[in-house]
CSV table of C-alpha atoms in Angstrom, one decimal:
chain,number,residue,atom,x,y,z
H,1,UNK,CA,79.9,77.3,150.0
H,2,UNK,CA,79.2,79.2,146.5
H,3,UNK,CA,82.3,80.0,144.8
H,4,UNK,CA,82.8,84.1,144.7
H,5,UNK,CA,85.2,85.1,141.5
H,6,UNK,CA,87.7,88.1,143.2
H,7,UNK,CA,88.3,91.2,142.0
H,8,UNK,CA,91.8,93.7,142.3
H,9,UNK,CA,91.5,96.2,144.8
H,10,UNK,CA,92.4,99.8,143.9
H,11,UNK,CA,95.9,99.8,145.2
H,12,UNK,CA,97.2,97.2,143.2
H,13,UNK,CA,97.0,100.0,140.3
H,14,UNK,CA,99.8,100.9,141.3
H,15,UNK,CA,101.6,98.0,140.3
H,16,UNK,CA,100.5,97.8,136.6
H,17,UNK,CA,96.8,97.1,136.4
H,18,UNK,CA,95.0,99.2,133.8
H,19,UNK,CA,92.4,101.6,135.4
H,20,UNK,CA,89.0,101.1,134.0
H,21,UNK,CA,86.0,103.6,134.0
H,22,UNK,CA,83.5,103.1,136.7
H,23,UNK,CA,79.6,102.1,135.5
H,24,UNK,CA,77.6,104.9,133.7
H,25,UNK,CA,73.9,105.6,135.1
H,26,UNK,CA,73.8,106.7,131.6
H,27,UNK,CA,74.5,103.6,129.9
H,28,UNK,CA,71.3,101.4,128.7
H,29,UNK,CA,70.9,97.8,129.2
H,30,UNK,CA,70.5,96.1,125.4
H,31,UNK,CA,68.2,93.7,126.0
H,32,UNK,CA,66.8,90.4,124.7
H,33,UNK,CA,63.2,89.3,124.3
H,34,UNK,CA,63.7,87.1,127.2
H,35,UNK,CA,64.7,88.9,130.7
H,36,UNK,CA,65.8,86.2,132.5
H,37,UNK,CA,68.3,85.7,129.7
H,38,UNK,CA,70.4,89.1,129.8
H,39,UNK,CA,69.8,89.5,133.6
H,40,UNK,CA,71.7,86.0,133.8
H,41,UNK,CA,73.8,86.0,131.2
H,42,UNK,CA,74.7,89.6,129.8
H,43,UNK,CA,77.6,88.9,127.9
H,44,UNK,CA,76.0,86.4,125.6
H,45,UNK,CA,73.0,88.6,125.1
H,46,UNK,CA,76.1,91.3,124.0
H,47,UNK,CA,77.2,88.7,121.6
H,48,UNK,CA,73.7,88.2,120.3
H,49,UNK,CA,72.3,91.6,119.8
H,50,UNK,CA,75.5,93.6,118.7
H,51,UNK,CA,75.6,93.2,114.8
H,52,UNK,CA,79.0,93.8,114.2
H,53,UNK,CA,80.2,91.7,117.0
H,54,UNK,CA,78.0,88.8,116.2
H,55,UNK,CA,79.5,89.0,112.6
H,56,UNK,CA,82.6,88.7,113.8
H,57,UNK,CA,81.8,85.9,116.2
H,58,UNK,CA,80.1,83.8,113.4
H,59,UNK,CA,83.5,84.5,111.3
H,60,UNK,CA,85.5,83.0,113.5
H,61,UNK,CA,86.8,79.3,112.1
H,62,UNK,CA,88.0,78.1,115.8
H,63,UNK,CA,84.3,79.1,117.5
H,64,UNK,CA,82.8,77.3,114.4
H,65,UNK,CA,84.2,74.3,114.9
H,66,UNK,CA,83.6,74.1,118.8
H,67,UNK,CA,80.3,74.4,117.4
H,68,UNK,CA,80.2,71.4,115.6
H,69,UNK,CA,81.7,69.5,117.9
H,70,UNK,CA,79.4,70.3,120.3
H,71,UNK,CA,76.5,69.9,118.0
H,72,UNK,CA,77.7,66.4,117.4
H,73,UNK,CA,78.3,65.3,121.2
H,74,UNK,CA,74.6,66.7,121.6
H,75,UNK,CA,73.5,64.7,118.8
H,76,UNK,CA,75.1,61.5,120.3
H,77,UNK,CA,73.7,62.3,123.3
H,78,UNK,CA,70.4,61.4,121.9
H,79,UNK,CA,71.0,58.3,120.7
H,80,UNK,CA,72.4,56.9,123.9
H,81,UNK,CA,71.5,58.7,127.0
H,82,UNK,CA,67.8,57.6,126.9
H,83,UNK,CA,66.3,58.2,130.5
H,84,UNK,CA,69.9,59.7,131.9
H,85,UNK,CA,69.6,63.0,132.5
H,86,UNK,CA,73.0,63.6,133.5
H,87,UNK,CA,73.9,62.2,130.1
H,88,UNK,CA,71.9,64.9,128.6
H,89,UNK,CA,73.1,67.9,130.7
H,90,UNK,CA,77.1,67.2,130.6
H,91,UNK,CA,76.4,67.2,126.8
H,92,UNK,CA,75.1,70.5,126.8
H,93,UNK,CA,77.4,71.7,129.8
H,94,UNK,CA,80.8,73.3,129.3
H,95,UNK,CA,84.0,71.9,130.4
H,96,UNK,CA,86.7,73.5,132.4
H,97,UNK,CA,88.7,72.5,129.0
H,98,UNK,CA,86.1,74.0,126.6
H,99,UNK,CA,85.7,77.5,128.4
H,100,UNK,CA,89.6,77.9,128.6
H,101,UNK,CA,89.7,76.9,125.6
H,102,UNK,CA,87.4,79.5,124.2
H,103,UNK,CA,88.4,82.0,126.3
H,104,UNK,CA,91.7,81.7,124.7
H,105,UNK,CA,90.2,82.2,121.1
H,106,UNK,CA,88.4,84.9,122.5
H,107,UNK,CA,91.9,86.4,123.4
H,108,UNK,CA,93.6,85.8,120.5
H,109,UNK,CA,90.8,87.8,119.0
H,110,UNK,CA,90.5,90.7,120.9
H,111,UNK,CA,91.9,94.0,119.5
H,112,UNK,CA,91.4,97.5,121.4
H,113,UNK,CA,89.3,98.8,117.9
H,114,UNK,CA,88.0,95.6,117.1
H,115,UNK,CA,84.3,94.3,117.7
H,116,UNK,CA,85.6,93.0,121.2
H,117,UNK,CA,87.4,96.1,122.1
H,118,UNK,CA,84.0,98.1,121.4
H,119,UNK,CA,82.5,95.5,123.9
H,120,UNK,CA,84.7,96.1,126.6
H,121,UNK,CA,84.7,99.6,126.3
H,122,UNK,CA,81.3,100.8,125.3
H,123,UNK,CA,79.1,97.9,127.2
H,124,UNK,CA,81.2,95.5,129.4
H,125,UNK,CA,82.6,98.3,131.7
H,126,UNK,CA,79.8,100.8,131.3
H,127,UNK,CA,77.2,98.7,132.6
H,128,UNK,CA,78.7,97.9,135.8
H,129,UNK,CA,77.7,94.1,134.9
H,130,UNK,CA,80.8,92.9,135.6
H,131,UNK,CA,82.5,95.5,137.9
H,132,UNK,CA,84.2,92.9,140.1
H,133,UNK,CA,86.6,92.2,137.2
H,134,UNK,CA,86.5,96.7,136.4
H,135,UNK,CA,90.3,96.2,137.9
H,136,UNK,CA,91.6,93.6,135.3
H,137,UNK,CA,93.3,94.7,131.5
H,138,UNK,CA,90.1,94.7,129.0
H,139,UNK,CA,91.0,91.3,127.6
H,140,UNK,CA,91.5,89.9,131.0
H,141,UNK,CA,87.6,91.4,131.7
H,142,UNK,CA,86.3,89.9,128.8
H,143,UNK,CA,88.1,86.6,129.9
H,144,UNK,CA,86.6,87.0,133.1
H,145,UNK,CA,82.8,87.8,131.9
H,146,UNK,CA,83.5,84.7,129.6
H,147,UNK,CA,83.9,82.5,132.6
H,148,UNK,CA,81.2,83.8,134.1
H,149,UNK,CA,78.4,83.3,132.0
H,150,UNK,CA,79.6,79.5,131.3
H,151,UNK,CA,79.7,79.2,134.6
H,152,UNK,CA,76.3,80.4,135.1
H,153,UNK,CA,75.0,78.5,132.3
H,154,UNK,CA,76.7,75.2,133.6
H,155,UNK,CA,75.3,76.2,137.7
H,156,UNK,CA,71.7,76.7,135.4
H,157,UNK,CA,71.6,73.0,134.1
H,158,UNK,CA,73.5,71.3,137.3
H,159,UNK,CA,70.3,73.1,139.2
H,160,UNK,CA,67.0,73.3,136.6
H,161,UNK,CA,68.3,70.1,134.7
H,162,UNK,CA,69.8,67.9,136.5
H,163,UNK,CA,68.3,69.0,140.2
H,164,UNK,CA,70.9,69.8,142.2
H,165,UNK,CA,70.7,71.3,145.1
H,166,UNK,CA,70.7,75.2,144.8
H,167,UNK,CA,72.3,77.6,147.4
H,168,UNK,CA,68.7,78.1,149.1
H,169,UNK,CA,67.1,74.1,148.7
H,170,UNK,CA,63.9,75.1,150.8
H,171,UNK,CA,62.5,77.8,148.3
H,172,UNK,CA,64.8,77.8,145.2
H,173,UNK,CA,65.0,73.4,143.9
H,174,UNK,CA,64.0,72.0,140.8
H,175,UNK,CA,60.2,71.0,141.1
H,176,UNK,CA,59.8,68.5,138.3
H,177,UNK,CA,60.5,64.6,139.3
H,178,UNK,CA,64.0,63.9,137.3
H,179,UNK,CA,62.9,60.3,138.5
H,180,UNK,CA,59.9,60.4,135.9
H,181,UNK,CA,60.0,58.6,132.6
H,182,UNK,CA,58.2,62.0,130.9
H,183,UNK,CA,60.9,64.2,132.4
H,184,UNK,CA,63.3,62.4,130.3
H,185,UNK,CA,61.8,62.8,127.6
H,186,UNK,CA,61.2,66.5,127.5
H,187,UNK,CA,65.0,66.7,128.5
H,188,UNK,CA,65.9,65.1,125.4
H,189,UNK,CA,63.3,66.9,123.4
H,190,UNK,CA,65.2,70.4,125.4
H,191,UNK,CA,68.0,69.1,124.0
H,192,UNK,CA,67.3,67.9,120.5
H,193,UNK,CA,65.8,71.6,119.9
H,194,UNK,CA,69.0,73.2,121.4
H,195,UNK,CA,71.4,72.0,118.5
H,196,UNK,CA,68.3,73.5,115.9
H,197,UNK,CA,69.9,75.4,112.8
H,198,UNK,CA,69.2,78.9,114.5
H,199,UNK,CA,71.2,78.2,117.5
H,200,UNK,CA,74.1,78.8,115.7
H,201,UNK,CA,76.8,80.5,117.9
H,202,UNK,CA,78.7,78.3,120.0
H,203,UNK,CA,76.9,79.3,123.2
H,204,UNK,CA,73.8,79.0,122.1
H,205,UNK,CA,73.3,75.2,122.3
H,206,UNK,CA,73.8,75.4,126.3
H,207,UNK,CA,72.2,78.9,126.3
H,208,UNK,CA,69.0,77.5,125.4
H,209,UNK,CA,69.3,74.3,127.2
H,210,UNK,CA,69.1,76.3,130.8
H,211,UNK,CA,66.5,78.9,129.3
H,212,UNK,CA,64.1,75.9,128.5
H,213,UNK,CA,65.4,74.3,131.8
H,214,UNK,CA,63.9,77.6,134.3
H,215,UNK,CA,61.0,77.6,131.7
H,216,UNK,CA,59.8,74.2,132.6
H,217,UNK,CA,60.1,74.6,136.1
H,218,UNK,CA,58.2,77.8,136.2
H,219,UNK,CA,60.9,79.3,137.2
H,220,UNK,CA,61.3,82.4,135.1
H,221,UNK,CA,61.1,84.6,138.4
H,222,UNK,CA,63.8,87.2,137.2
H,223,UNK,CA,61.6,88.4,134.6
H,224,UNK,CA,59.1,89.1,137.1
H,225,UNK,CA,57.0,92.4,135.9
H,226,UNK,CA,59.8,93.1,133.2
H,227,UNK,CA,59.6,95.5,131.1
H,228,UNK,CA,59.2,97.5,134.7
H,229,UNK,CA,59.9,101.1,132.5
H,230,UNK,CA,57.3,100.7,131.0
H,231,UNK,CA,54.9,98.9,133.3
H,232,UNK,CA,55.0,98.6,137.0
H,233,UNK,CA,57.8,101.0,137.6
H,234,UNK,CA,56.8,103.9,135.0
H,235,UNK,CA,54.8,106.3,137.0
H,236,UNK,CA,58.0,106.6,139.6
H,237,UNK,CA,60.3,107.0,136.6
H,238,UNK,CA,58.3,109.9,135.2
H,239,UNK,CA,58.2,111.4,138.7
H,240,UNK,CA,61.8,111.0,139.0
H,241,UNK,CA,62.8,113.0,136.2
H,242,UNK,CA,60.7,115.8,137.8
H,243,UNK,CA,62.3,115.3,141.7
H,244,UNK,CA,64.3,118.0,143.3
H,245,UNK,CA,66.4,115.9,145.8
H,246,UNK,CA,67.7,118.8,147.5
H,247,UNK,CA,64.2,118.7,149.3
H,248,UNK,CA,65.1,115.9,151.0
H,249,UNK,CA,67.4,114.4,153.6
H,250,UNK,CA,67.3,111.2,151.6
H,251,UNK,CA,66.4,109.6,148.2
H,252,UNK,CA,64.5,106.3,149.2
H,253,UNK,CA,63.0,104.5,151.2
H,254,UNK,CA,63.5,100.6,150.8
H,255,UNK,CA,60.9,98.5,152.4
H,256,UNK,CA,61.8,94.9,152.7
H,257,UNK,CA,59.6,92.1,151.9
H,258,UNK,CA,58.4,89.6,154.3
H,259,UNK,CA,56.6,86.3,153.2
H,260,UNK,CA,53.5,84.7,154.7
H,261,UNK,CA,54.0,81.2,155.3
H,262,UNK,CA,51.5,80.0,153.4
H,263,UNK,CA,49.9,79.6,149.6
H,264,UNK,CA,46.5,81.5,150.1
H,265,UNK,CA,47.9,85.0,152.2
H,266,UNK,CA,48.8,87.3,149.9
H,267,UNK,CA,50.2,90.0,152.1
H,268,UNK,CA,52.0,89.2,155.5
H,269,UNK,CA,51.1,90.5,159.1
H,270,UNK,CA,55.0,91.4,158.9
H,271,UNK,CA,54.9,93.3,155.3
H,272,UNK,CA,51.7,95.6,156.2
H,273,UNK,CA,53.9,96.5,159.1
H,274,UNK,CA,56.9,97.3,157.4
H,275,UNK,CA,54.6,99.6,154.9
H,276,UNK,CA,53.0,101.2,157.5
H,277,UNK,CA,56.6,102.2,158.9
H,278,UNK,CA,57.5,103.4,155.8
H,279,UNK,CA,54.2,105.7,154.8
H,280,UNK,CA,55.5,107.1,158.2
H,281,UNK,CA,58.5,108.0,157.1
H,282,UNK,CA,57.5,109.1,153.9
H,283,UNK,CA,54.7,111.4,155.1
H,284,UNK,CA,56.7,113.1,156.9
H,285,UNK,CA,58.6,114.2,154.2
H,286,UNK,CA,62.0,112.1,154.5
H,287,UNK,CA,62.4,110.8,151.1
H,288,UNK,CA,60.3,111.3,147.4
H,289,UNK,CA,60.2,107.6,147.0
H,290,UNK,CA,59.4,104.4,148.6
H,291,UNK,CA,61.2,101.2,147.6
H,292,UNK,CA,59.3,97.6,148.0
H,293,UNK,CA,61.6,94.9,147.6
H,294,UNK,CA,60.5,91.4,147.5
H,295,UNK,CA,59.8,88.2,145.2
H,296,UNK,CA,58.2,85.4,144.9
H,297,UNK,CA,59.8,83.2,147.8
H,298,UNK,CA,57.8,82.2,150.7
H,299,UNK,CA,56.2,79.5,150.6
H,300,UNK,CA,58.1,77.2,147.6
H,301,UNK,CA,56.9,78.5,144.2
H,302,UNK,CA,54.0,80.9,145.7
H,303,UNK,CA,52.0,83.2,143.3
H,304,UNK,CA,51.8,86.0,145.2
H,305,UNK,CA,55.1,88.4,144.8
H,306,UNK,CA,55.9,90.3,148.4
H,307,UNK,CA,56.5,93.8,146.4
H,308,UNK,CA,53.5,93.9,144.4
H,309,UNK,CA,51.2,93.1,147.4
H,310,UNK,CA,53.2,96.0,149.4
H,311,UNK,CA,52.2,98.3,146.7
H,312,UNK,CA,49.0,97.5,146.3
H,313,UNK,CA,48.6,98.2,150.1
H,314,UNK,CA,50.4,101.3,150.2
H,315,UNK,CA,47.6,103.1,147.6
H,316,UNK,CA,44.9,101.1,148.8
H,317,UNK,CA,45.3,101.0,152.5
H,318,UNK,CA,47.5,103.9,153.2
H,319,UNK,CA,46.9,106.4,150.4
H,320,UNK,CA,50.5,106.6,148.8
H,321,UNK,CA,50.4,107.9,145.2
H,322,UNK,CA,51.6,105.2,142.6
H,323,UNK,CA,53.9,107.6,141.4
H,324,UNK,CA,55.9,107.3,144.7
H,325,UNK,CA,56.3,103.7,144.8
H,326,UNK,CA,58.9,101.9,143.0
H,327,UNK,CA,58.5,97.6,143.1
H,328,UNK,CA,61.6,95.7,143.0
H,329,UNK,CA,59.7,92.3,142.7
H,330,UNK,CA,62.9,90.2,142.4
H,331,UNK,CA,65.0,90.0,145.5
H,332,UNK,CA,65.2,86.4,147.9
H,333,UNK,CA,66.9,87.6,150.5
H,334,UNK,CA,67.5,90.7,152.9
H,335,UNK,CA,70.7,90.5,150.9
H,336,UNK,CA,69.3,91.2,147.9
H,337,UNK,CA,67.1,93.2,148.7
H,338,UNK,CA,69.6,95.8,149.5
H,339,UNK,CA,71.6,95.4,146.4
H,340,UNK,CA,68.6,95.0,144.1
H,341,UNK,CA,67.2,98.8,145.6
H,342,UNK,CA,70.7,100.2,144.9
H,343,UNK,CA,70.8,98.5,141.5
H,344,UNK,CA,67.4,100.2,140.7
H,345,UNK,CA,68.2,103.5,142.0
H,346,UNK,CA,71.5,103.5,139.2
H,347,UNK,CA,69.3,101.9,136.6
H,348,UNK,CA,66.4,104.9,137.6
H,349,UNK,CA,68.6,107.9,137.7
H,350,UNK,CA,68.4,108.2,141.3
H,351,UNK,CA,71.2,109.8,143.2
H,352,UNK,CA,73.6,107.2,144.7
H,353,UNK,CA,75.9,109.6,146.5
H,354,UNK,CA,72.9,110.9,148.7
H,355,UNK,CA,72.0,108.6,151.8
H,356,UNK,CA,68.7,106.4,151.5
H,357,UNK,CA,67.2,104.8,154.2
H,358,UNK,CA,65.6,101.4,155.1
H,359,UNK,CA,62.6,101.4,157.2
H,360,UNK,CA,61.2,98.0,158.6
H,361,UNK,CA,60.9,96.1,162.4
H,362,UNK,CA,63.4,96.6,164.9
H,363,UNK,CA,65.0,92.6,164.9
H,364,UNK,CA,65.4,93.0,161.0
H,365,UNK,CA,66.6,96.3,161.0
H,366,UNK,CA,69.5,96.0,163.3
H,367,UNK,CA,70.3,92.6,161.6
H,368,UNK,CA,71.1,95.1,158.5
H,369,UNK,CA,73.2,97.6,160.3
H,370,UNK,CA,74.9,94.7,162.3
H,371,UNK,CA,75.2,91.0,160.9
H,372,UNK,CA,74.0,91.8,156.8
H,373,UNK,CA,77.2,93.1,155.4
H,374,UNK,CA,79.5,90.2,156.2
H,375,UNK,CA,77.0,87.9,154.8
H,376,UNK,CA,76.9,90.0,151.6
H,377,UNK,CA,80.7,90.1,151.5
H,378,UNK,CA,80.0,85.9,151.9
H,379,UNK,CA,77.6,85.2,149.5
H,380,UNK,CA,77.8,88.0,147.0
H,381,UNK,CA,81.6,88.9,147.4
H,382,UNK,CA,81.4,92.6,147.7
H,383,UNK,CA,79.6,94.6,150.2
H,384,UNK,CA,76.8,96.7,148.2
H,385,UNK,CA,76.1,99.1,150.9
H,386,UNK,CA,77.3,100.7,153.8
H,387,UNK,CA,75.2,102.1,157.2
H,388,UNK,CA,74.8,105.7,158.0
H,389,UNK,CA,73.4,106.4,161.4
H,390,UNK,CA,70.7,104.8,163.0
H,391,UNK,CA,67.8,106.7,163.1
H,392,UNK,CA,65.5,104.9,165.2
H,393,UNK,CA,64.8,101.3,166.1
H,394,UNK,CA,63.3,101.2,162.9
H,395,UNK,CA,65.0,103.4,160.3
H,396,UNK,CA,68.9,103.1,159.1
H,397,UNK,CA,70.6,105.0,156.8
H,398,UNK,CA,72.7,103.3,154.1
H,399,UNK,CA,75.2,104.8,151.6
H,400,UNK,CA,74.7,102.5,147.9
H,401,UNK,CA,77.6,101.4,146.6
H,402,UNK,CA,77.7,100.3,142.9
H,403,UNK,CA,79.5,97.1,142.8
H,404,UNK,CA,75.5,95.7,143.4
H,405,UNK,CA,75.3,95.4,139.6
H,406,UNK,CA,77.8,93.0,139.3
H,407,UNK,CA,75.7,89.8,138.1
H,408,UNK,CA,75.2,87.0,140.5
H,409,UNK,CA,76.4,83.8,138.3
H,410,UNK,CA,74.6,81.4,140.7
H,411,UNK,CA,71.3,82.6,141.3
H,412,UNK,CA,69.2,82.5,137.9
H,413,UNK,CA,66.2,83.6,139.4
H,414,UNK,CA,67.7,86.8,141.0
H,415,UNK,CA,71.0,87.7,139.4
């Protein structure tokens, strides 16, 4: 069962925790060349792309020489771990003792003015990324986002390294042979160029170690279509600074994606339907936008990604204008596919206190009003919606709820 870090409820305020702003659908991502890196790992993207911070971070004698150590247990690796890869990855991994020891140093260094400070306040809690810690004192967040991302870079490796199993085996494993003499040695060539001159932060050994890892796989999935602003997703953004939401009874329509079952269909029997369903609803005036959520899942490693194909069907088949249609190419599950909408919708500038409704076939769309939210609670930790009233056998409303932007540490290919 996947670990879920807890948060404080509001009532514990009460009793001495500091209140901390809720996200801003004002506040901008900064973001890295590489997408799967800051949708994975945001606070080490922070501590990349923040001059003043990464300064500071470079200054700091303690970080420097985990640095070196670590450089020199990678180096050693080399030498001796030959065809193991697990001798490779645990070099490059983080202990429990190494991330409480940093996080400790990061403590000691925090001040309320300081470079850290500035990270809690003005990125940290803004962006919603970690919300399920938006209860804890500011150092205690930044402790908390710590332990995250090492975690997530550790769960990375043990996964896209090292092949173990992954929360969904059937659609999400490792798909080179760790059993093959070449595997080895690209792992030690991933390794031998993580501990290059330029990876100089103490993160940044492991942080490229996974990055490599996804690469080599193929399994840069969360970068999907990113930049989606200004690609995929930029006709609907233009159009939403121009929508008068009052017109309508809701602000979206999310379409969930539905894989064939094999390598050569592009677009499911069951996606078409779902589209149709929605061009219904969205004809008829119920919402501005229409919402296709899906990745590339089914079958293993497919190339065909379930939103894109919905899209194209929807202006080729049914007639909806592009600049109606918002992709979300990224979600796995029905899961996600709630949370990644309502993560788009704050990222967009879309109302979230104004109902949206999911449109799809009857057995799916009672599993969301009935069974989904528990399993969200189970395998996210937070529910990210909650129903409205059931419209049809078809159509739900559901109410978005903002904790969806909290970053999923063990999913690199949809955080």
């Amino acid at each position: 069962m996947k670990v879920v870090y807890p948060f404080l409820i509001s009532f514990l305020l009460g009793q001495g925790i500091q209140a901390q702003h809720k996200p801003e659908q004002a506040y901008q991502l900064i973001k890295s060349y590489n997408a799967v890196q800051y949708k994975n790992y945001y606070l080490l993207t922070l501590f990349q792309q923040l001059p003043e911070l990464n300064k500071m971070l470079k200054a700091n004698g303690t970080l420097k020489k985990f640095a070196d150590a670590k450089r020199a247990l990678v180096n050693e690796a080399l030498k001796n771990c030959k065809a193991d890869i697990g001798c490779y990855a645990n070099a490059l991994k983080f202990s429990a003792k190494e991330i409480t020891e940093i996080g400790q140093e990061l403590g000691n260094s925090y001040g309320e003015n300081n470079a850290l400070g500035k990270l809690v306040s003005h990125h940290l809690v803004p962006s919603g990324c970690y919300t399920l810690y938006a209860n804890e004192t500011p150092k205690n967040l930044l402790l908390k986002a710590w332990e995250q991302d090492a975690n997530a870079l550790n769960y990375t490796i043990g996964v896209y390294v090292e092949g173990n199993k992954p929360n969904y085996p059937k659609i999400d494993s490792i798909s080179l042979n760790i059993k093959d003499k070449e595997y080895a040695e690209l792992t030690a060539a991933n390794a031998s160029m993580a501990v290059q001159a330029q990876n100089e932060l103490f993160f940044e050994p492991a942080l490229h170690f996974a990055l490599v890892g996804l690469e080599l796989n193929e399994r840069n999935d969360a970068a999907d279509y990113e930049p989606m602003v200004s690609g995929a997703n930029q006709p609907a953004i233009n159009q939403i600074k121009k929508t008068d939401w009052k017109k309508y009874p809701y602000s979206v329509i999310l379409v969930p994606g539905a894989g064939p079952e094999d390598k050569e269909t592009a677009l499911s029997a069951g996606g078409m339907i779902r589209c149709r369903l929605a061009a219904i609803q969205y004809q008829k005036g119920q919402a501005p936008f229409i919402v296709v959520s899906g990745g590339r899942v089914h079958p293993y490693k497919t190339k065909f990604s379930e939103a894109f194909e919905m899209k194209k069907f929807l202006i080729e088949t049914l007639q909806i204008p592009e600049s109606a249609i918002i992709i979300e190419p990224h979600a796995r599950h029905t899961t996600t596919n709630m949370r990644n909408c309502v993560r788009l919708m704050f990222r967009y500038g879309i109302p979230v206190d104004q109902p949206a409704m999911v449109s799809t076939v009857k057995s799916q769309s009672y599993y969301i009003t009935t069974v989904l939210l528990e399993r969200c609670k189970k395998e996210l930790g937070y529910y990210p919606y909650r129903n409205g009233k059931r419209l049809s056998d078809t159509e739900s409303e559901f109410y978005p709820d903002t904790t969806s932007l909290q970053i999923d540490f063990d999913e690199p290919l949809d955080p």
